[in-house]
CSV table of C-alpha atoms in Angstrom, one decimal:
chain,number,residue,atom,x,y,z
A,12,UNK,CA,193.1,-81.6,-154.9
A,13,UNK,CA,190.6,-78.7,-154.3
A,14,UNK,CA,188.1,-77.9,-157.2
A,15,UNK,CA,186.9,-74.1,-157.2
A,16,UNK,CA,184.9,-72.3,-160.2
A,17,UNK,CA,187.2,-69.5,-161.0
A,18,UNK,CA,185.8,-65.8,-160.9
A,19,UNK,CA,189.1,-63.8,-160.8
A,20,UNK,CA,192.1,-64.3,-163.1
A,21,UNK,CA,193.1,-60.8,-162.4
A,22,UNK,CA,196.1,-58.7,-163.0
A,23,UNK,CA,198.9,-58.8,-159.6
A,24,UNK,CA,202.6,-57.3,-159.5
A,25,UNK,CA,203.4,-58.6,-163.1
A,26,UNK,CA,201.7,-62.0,-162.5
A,27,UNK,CA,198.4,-63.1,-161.3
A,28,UNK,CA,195.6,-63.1,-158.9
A,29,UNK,CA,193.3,-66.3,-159.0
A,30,UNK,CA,190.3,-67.0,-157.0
A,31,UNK,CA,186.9,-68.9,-156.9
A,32,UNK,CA,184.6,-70.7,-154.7
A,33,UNK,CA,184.5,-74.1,-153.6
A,34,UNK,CA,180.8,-75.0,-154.1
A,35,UNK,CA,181.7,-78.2,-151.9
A,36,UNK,CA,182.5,-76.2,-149.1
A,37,UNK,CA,180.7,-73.0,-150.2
A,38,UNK,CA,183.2,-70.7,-149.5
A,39,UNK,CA,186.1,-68.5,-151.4
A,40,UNK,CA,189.6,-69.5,-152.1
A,41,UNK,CA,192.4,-68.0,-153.1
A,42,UNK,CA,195.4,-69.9,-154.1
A,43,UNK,CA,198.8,-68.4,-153.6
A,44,UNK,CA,202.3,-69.3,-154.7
A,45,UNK,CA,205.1,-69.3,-151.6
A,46,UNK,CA,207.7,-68.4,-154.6
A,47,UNK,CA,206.2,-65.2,-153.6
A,48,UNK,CA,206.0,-64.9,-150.1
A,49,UNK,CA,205.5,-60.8,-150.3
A,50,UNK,CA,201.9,-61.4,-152.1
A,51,UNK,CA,201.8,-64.5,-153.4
A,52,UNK,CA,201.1,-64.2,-156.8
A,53,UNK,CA,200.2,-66.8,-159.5
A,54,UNK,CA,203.6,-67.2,-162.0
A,55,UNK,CA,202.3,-68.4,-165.5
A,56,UNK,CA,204.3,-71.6,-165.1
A,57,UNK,CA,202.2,-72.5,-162.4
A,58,UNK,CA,198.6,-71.4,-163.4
A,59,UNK,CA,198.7,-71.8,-167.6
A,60,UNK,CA,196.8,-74.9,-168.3
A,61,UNK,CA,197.8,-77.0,-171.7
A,62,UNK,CA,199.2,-73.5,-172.5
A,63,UNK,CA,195.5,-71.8,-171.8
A,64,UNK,CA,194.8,-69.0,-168.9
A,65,UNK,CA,192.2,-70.3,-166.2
A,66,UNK,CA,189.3,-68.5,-167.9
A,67,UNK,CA,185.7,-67.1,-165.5
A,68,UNK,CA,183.5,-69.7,-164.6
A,69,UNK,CA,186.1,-72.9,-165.1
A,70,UNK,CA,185.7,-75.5,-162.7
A,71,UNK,CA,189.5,-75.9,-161.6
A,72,UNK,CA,191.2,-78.4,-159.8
A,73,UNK,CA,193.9,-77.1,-157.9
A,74,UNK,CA,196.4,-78.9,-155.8
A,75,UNK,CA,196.3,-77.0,-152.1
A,76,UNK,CA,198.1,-77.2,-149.1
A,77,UNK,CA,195.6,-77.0,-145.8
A,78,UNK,CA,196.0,-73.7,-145.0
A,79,UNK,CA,198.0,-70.7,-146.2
A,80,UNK,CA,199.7,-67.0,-145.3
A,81,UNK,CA,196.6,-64.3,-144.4
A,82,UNK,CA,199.4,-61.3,-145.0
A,83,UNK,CA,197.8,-59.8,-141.8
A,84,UNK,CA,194.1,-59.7,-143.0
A,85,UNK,CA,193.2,-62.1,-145.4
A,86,UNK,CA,190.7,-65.0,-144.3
A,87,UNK,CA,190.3,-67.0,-148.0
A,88,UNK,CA,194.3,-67.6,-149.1
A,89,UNK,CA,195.4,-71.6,-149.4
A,90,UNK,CA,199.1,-72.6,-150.4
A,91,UNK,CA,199.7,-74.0,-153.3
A,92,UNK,CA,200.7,-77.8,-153.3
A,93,UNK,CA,203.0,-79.4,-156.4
A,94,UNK,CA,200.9,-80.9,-158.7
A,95,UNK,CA,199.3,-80.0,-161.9
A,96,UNK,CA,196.2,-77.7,-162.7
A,97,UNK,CA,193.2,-79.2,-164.5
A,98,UNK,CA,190.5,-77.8,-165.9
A,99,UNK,CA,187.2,-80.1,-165.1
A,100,UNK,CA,184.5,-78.0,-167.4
A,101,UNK,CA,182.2,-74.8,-167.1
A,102,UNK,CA,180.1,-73.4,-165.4
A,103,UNK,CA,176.4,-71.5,-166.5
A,104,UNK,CA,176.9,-68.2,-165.0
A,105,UNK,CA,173.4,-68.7,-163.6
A,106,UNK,CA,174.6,-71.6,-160.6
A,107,UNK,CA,176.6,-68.7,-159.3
A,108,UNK,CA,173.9,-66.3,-158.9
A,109,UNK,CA,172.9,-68.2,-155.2
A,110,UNK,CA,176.2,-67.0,-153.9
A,111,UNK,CA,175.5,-63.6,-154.1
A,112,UNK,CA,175.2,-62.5,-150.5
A,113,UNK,CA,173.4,-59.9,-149.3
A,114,UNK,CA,175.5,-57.9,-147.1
A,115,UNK,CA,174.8,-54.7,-145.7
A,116,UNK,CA,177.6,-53.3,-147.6
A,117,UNK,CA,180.1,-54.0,-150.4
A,118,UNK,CA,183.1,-55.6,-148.8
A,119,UNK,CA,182.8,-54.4,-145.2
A,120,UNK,CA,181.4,-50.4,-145.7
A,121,UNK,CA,180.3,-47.7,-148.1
A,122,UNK,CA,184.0,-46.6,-148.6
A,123,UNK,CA,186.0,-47.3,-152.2
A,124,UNK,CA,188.5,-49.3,-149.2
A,125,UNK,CA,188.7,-50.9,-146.3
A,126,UNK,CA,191.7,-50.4,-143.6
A,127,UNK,CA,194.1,-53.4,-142.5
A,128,UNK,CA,193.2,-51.8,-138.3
A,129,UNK,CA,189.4,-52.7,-139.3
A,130,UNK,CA,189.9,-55.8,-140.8
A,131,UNK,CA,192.5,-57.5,-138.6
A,132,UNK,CA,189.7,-56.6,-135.5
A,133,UNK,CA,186.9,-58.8,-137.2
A,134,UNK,CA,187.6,-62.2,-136.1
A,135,UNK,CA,189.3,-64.0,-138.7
A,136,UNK,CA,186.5,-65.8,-140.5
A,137,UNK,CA,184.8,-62.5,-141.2
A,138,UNK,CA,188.2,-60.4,-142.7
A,139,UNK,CA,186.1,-60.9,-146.1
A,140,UNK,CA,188.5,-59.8,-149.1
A,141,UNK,CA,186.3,-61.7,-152.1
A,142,UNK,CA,182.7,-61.1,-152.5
A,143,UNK,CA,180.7,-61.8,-156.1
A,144,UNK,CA,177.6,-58.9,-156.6
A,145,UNK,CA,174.7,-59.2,-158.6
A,146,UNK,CA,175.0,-55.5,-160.7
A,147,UNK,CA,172.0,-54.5,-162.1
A,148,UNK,CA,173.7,-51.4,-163.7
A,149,UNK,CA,177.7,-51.1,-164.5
A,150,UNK,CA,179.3,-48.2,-166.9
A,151,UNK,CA,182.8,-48.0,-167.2
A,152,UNK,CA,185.4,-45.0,-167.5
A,153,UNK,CA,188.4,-44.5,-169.1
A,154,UNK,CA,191.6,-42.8,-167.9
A,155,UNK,CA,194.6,-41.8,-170.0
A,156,UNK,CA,197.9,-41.6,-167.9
A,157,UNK,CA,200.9,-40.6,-170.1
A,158,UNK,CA,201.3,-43.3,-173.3
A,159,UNK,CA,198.6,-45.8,-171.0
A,160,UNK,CA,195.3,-46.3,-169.8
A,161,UNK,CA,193.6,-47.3,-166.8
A,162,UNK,CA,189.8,-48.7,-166.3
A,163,UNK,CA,187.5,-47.8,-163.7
A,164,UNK,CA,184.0,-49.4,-163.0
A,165,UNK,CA,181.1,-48.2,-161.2
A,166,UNK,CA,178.1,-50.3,-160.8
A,167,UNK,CA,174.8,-50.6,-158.5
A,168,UNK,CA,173.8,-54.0,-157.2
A,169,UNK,CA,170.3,-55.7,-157.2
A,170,UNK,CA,169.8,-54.9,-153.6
A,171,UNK,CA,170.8,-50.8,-154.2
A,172,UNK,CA,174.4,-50.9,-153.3
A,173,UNK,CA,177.1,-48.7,-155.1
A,174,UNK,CA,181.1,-48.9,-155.9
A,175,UNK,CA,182.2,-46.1,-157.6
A,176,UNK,CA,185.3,-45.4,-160.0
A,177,UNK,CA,186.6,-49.3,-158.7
A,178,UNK,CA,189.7,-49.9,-161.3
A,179,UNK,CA,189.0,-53.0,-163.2
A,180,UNK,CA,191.9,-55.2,-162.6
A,181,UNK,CA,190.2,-58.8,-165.3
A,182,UNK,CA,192.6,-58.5,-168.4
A,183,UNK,CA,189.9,-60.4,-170.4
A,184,UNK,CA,187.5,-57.8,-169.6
A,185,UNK,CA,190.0,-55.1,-169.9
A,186,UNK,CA,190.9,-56.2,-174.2
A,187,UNK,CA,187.2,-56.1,-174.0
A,188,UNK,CA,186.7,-52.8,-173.4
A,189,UNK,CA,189.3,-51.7,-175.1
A,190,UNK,CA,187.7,-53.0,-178.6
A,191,UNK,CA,184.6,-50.7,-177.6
A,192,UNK,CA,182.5,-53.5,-175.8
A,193,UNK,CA,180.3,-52.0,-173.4
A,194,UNK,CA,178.1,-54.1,-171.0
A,195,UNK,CA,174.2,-54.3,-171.7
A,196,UNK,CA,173.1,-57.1,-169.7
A,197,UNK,CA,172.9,-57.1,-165.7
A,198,UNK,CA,177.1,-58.9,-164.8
A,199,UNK,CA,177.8,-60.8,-161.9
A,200,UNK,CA,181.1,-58.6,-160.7
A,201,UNK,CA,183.4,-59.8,-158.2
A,202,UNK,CA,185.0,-57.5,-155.7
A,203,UNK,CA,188.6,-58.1,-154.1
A,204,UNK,CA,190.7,-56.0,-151.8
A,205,UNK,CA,193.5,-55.4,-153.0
A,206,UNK,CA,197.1,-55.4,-150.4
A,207,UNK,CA,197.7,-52.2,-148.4
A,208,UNK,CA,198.6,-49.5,-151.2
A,209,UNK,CA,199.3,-46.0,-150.1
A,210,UNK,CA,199.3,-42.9,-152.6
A,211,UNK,CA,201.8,-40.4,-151.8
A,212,UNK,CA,199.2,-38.0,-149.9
A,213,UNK,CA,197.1,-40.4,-148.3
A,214,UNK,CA,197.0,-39.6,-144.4
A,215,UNK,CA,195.5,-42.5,-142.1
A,216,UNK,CA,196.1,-46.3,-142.0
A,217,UNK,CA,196.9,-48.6,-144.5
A,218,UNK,CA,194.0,-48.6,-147.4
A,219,UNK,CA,193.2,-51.8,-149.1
A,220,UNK,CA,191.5,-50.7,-152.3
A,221,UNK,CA,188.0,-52.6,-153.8
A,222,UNK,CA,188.9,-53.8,-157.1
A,223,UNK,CA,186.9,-55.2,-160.0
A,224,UNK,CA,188.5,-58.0,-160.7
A,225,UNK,CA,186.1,-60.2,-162.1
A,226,UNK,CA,183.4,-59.2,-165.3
A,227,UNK,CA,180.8,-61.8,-166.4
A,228,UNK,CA,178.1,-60.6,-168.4
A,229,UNK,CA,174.2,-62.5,-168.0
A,230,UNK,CA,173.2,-63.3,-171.6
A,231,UNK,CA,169.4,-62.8,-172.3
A,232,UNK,CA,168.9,-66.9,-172.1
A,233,UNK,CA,170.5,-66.3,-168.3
A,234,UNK,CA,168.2,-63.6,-167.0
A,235,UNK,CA,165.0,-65.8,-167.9
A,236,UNK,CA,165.9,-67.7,-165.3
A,237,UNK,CA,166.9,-64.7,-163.0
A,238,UNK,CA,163.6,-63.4,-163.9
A,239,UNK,CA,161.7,-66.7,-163.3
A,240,UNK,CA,163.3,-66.7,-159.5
A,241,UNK,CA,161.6,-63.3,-159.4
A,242,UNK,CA,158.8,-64.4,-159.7
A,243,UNK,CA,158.7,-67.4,-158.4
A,244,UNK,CA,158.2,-69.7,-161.4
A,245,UNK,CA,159.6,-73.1,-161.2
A,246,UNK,CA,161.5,-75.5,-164.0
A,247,UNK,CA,158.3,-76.9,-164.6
A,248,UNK,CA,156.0,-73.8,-165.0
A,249,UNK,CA,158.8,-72.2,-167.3
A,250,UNK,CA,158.2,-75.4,-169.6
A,251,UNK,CA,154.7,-75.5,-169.7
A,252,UNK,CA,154.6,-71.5,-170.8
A,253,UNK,CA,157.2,-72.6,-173.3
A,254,UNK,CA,155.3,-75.2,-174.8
A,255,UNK,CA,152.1,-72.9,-175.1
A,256,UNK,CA,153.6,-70.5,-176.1
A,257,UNK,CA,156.7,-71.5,-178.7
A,258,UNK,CA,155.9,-75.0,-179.0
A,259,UNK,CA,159.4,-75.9,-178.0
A,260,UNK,CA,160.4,-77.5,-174.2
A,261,UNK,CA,163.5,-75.2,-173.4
A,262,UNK,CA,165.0,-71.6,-173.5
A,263,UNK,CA,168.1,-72.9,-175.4
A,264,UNK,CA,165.6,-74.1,-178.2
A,265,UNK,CA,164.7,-70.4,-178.6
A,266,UNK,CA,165.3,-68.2,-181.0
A,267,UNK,CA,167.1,-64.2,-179.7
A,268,UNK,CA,163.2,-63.1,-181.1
A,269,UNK,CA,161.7,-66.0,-178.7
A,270,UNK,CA,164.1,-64.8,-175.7
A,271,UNK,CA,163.5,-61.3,-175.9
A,272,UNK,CA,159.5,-61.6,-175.9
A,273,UNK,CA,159.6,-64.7,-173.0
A,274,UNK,CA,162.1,-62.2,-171.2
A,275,UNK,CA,159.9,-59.4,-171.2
A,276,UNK,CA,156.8,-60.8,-170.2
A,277,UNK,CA,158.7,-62.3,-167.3
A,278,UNK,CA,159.7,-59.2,-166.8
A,279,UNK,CA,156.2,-57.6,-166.5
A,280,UNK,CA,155.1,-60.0,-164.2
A,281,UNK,CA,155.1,-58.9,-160.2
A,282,UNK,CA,157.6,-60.5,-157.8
A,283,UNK,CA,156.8,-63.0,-154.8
């Protein structure tokens, strides 16, 4: 049995894409189902567990083969095993925030996809199709296509990086936005390629298109600690402030009032 903290329960051909990272291992997985060996899809009979989807930032435990099909330029998927899903507990959004990596770009380049040529000429442990970004900013769009709708996402990342007009593919996030929830907070976003999908006049290789397929949200509570890291505050020195300050020995004793002023003097603070 692997155990993975999911970031994706995303939309895929009618079914589902999951995927999360193994904080044993550090690294993304991606579990896919053999019953379909064109994508490999997650059928709700396999990932629904006690009746419940696999919700963002559940620790999972997921029975996996060793190894599983790349579909020509994947590096993360895993087969998976028979056996039953478990969920273990939750995650705080904030033990994610370390495996936000600092790559030059967003999934390989500046472009809103990646080609299959490109990625099968990495060497295989590089053909990265899963990254989670730290988005500072993120507004969201709204497309009407006959009787439906489509999402679109744009965001800018800590470090300055941009997607633009990514479709959000997180369902969750999706009935979200649909009941007029908008973002306020900096969200930890994660990015997947999607397979090889080629409008009708697209000229040039096969595209694999950067998707939003995972939405969390920081709360105010989460970016004190973001903020603290900042400027290089420890456990301790967050505490002692606390006390001084509030009389109380942790941010979840606070009151929103309490949060908003620690926050904001944090906030005004220079970084290390």
């Amino acid at each position: 049995m692997t155990q993975i903290v999911c970031l994706a329960n995303s939309w895929k051909h009618g079914e589902r894409c999951i995927a999360g990272i193994d904080k044993n291992q550090k690294k993304w997985i991606r579990p896919v189902c053999s019953l379909y060996p064109q994508n490999g899809r997650v059928p709700k009979e396999i990932r629904l567990i006690q009746a419940r989807e696999p919700a963002l930032l559940d620790i999972l435990e997921i029975p996996l083969e060793k190894d599983g099909p790349d579909y020509g330029f994947e590096s993360e998927n895993i087969t998976i095993a028979s056996g039953t899903w478990k969920r273990l507990g939750k995650v705080p959004p904030t033990d994610l925030l370390e495996y936000c990596q600092n790559y030059d770009n967003i999934l390989h380049n500046s472009e809103k996809y990646v080609t299959v040529p490109f990625l099968k000429s990495l060497p295989f442990p590089e053909r990265r199709t899963l990254e989670l970004v730290y988005a500072t900013k993120f507004i969201v769009r709204c497309i009407h296509k006959g009787e439906g709708t489509k999402w679109k996402g744009s965001f800018i990342t800590d470090t300055g990086l941009q997607l633009t007009d990514a479709s959000i593919t997180d369902p969750v996030f999706v009935k979200k936005l649909e009941l007029s929830y908008r973002a306020q907070n900096p969200c930890l976003i994660t990015v997947s390629l999607s397979l090889p999908h080629r409008f009708h006049d697209w000229e040039g290789d096969d595209p694999c298109w950067k998707l939003i397929a995972g939405v969390v949200e920081l709360s105010d509570s989460d970016l004190i600690l973001v903020e603290m890291k900042r400027v290089g505050w420890n456990i301790e020195q967050g505490r002692c402030y606390l006390k001084s300050n509030y009389q109380k020995s942790s941010r979840q004793q606070l009151n929103q009032n309490e949060i908003t002023n620690f926050l904001n003097h944090l906030k005004s603070l220079p970084g290390i």
